[in-house]
């Protein structure tokens, strides 16, 4: 049963990667990458249960934190780019 869960998580990770590569807009791609990171956390946790290694949960939590901080940083940078482009257009007028 756990192996089926791990396989399902892997399939959903592949679908999230497909969305990241094919996403029509930047925010769709960022959301897909965040979803991929979340699925990775789930996959690490399932692997921890399957293999009987409880320290994998701590690695999964650390990865979740890094994923969250990275996503927020990328969103802030993209928002900053939009603000700077808007300022350049105003200065050009």
PDB file of C-alpha atoms in Angstrom:
ATOM      1  CA  UNK A   1       0.000   0.000   0.000  1.00  0.00           C
ATOM      2  CA  UNK A   2       2.806   2.419   0.834  1.00  0.00           C
ATOM      3  CA  UNK A   3       4.599   1.581  -2.388  1.00  0.00           C
ATOM      4  CA  UNK A   4       1.427   2.466  -4.297  1.00  0.00           C
ATOM      5  CA  UNK A   5       1.315   5.760  -2.400  1.00  0.00           C
ATOM      6  CA  UNK A   6       4.943   6.450  -3.319  1.00  0.00           C
ATOM      7  CA  UNK A   7       4.185   5.657  -6.960  1.00  0.00           C
ATOM      8  CA  UNK A   8       1.168   7.988  -6.894  1.00  0.00           C
ATOM      9  CA  UNK A   9       3.303  10.761  -5.442  1.00  0.00           C
ATOM     10  CA  UNK A  10       5.900  10.197  -8.169  1.00  0.00           C
ATOM     11  CA  UNK A  11       3.208  10.454 -10.853  1.00  0.00           C
ATOM     12  CA  UNK A  12       1.909  13.678  -9.344  1.00  0.00           C
ATOM     13  CA  UNK A  13       5.472  15.013  -9.207  1.00  0.00           C
ATOM     14  CA  UNK A  14       5.841  14.251 -12.930  1.00  0.00           C
ATOM     15  CA  UNK A  15       2.581  16.071 -13.648  1.00  0.00           C
ATOM     16  CA  UNK A  16       3.758  19.079 -11.633  1.00  0.00           C
ATOM     17  CA  UNK A  17       7.000  19.128 -13.619  1.00  0.00           C
ATOM     18  CA  UNK A  18       5.023  18.987 -16.862  1.00  0.00           C
ATOM     19  CA  UNK A  19       3.021  22.001 -15.679  1.00  0.00           C
ATOM     20  CA  UNK A  20       6.247  23.781 -14.789  1.00  0.00           C
ATOM     21  CA  UNK A  21       7.639  23.300 -18.284  1.00  0.00           C
ATOM     22  CA  UNK A  22       4.382  23.926 -20.148  1.00  0.00           C
ATOM     23  CA  UNK A  23       2.823  26.533 -17.881  1.00  0.00           C
ATOM     24  CA  UNK A  24       1.398  29.396 -19.854  1.00  0.00           C
ATOM     25  CA  UNK A  25       2.517  32.106 -17.436  1.00  0.00           C
ATOM     26  CA  UNK A  26       5.276  32.702 -14.940  1.00  0.00           C
ATOM     27  CA  UNK A  27       3.020  32.351 -11.908  1.00  0.00           C
ATOM     28  CA  UNK A  28       1.731  28.997 -13.158  1.00  0.00           C
ATOM     29  CA  UNK A  29       5.304  27.794 -13.360  1.00  0.00           C
ATOM     30  CA  UNK A  30       6.170  29.074  -9.894  1.00  0.00           C
ATOM     31  CA  UNK A  31       3.076  27.381  -8.496  1.00  0.00           C
ATOM     32  CA  UNK A  32       4.028  24.148 -10.256  1.00  0.00           C
ATOM     33  CA  UNK A  33       7.539  24.273  -8.803  1.00  0.00           C
ATOM     34  CA  UNK A  34       6.079  24.871  -5.342  1.00  0.00           C
ATOM     35  CA  UNK A  35       3.737  21.922  -5.853  1.00  0.00           C
ATOM     36  CA  UNK A  36       6.678  19.794  -6.928  1.00  0.00           C
ATOM     37  CA  UNK A  37       8.518  20.749  -3.746  1.00  0.00           C
ATOM     38  CA  UNK A  38       5.504  19.882  -1.633  1.00  0.00           C
ATOM     39  CA  UNK A  39       5.198  16.512  -3.348  1.00  0.00           C
ATOM     40  CA  UNK A  40       8.891  15.951  -2.734  1.00  0.00           C
ATOM     41  CA  UNK A  41       8.334  16.490   0.992  1.00  0.00           C
ATOM     42  CA  UNK A  42       5.511  13.955   0.899  1.00  0.00           C
ATOM     43  CA  UNK A  43       7.660  11.505  -1.040  1.00  0.00           C
ATOM     44  CA  UNK A  44      10.511  11.801   1.472  1.00  0.00           C
ATOM     45  CA  UNK A  45       8.036  11.186   4.303  1.00  0.00           C
ATOM     46  CA  UNK A  46       6.619   8.106   2.567  1.00  0.00           C
ATOM     47  CA  UNK A  47      10.147   6.831   2.007  1.00  0.00           C
ATOM     48  CA  UNK A  48      10.803   7.330   5.713  1.00  0.00           C
ATOM     49  CA  UNK A  49       7.812   5.176   6.581  1.00  0.00           C
ATOM     50  CA  UNK A  50       8.684   2.490   4.025  1.00  0.00           C
ATOM     51  CA  UNK A  51      12.323   2.230   5.027  1.00  0.00           C
ATOM     52  CA  UNK A  52      11.720   2.638   8.766  1.00  0.00           C
ATOM     53  CA  UNK A  53      14.100   5.582   9.056  1.00  0.00           C
ATOM     54  CA  UNK A  54      12.491   8.292  11.185  1.00  0.00           C
ATOM     55  CA  UNK A  55      15.216  10.857  10.514  1.00  0.00           C
ATOM     56  CA  UNK A  56      13.830  11.270   7.002  1.00  0.00           C
ATOM     57  CA  UNK A  57      10.905  13.183   8.529  1.00  0.00           C
ATOM     58  CA  UNK A  58      13.317  15.817   9.788  1.00  0.00           C
ATOM     59  CA  UNK A  59      14.864  16.064   6.337  1.00  0.00           C
ATOM     60  CA  UNK A  60      11.367  16.419   4.874  1.00  0.00           C
ATOM     61  CA  UNK A  61      10.555  19.231   7.296  1.00  0.00           C
ATOM     62  CA  UNK A  62      13.796  21.006   6.450  1.00  0.00           C
ATOM     63  CA  UNK A  63      13.080  20.631   2.753  1.00  0.00           C
ATOM     64  CA  UNK A  64       9.572  22.026   3.278  1.00  0.00           C
ATOM     65  CA  UNK A  65      11.029  25.085   4.987  1.00  0.00           C
ATOM     66  CA  UNK A  66      13.553  25.649   2.194  1.00  0.00           C
ATOM     67  CA  UNK A  67      10.808  25.182  -0.397  1.00  0.00           C
ATOM     68  CA  UNK A  68       8.600  27.769   1.293  1.00  0.00           C
ATOM     69  CA  UNK A  69      11.354  30.350   1.698  1.00  0.00           C
ATOM     70  CA  UNK A  70      12.512  29.865  -1.893  1.00  0.00           C
ATOM     71  CA  UNK A  71       9.008  30.251  -3.269  1.00  0.00           C
ATOM     72  CA  UNK A  72       8.428  33.450  -1.307  1.00  0.00           C
ATOM     73  CA  UNK A  73      11.800  34.809  -2.455  1.00  0.00           C
ATOM     74  CA  UNK A  74      11.106  34.045  -6.111  1.00  0.00           C
ATOM     75  CA  UNK A  75       7.674  35.637  -5.886  1.00  0.00           C
ATOM     76  CA  UNK A  76       9.166  38.748  -4.276  1.00  0.00           C
ATOM     77  CA  UNK A  77      11.800  38.971  -7.013  1.00  0.00           C
ATOM     78  CA  UNK A  78       9.263  38.601  -9.805  1.00  0.00           C
ATOM     79  CA  UNK A  79       7.041  41.184  -8.157  1.00  0.00           C
ATOM     80  CA  UNK A  80      10.052  43.497  -7.816  1.00  0.00           C
ATOM     81  CA  UNK A  81      10.777  43.075 -11.542  1.00  0.00           C
ATOM     82  CA  UNK A  82       7.196  44.047 -12.343  1.00  0.00           C
ATOM     83  CA  UNK A  83       7.546  47.133 -10.154  1.00  0.00           C
ATOM     84  CA  UNK A  84      10.843  48.106 -11.788  1.00  0.00           C
ATOM     85  CA  UNK A  85       9.410  47.674 -15.274  1.00  0.00           C
ATOM     86  CA  UNK A  86       6.480  49.842 -14.243  1.00  0.00           C
ATOM     87  CA  UNK A  87       8.881  52.514 -12.945  1.00  0.00           C
ATOM     88  CA  UNK A  88      10.880  52.457 -16.200  1.00  0.00           C
ATOM     89  CA  UNK A  89       7.716  53.000 -18.199  1.00  0.00           C
ATOM     90  CA  UNK A  90       6.746  55.942 -15.981  1.00  0.00           C
ATOM     91  CA  UNK A  91      10.228  57.476 -16.306  1.00  0.00           C
ATOM     92  CA  UNK A  92      10.086  57.123 -20.083  1.00  0.00           C
ATOM     93  CA  UNK A  93       6.956  59.263 -20.198  1.00  0.00           C
TER      94      UNK A  93
END
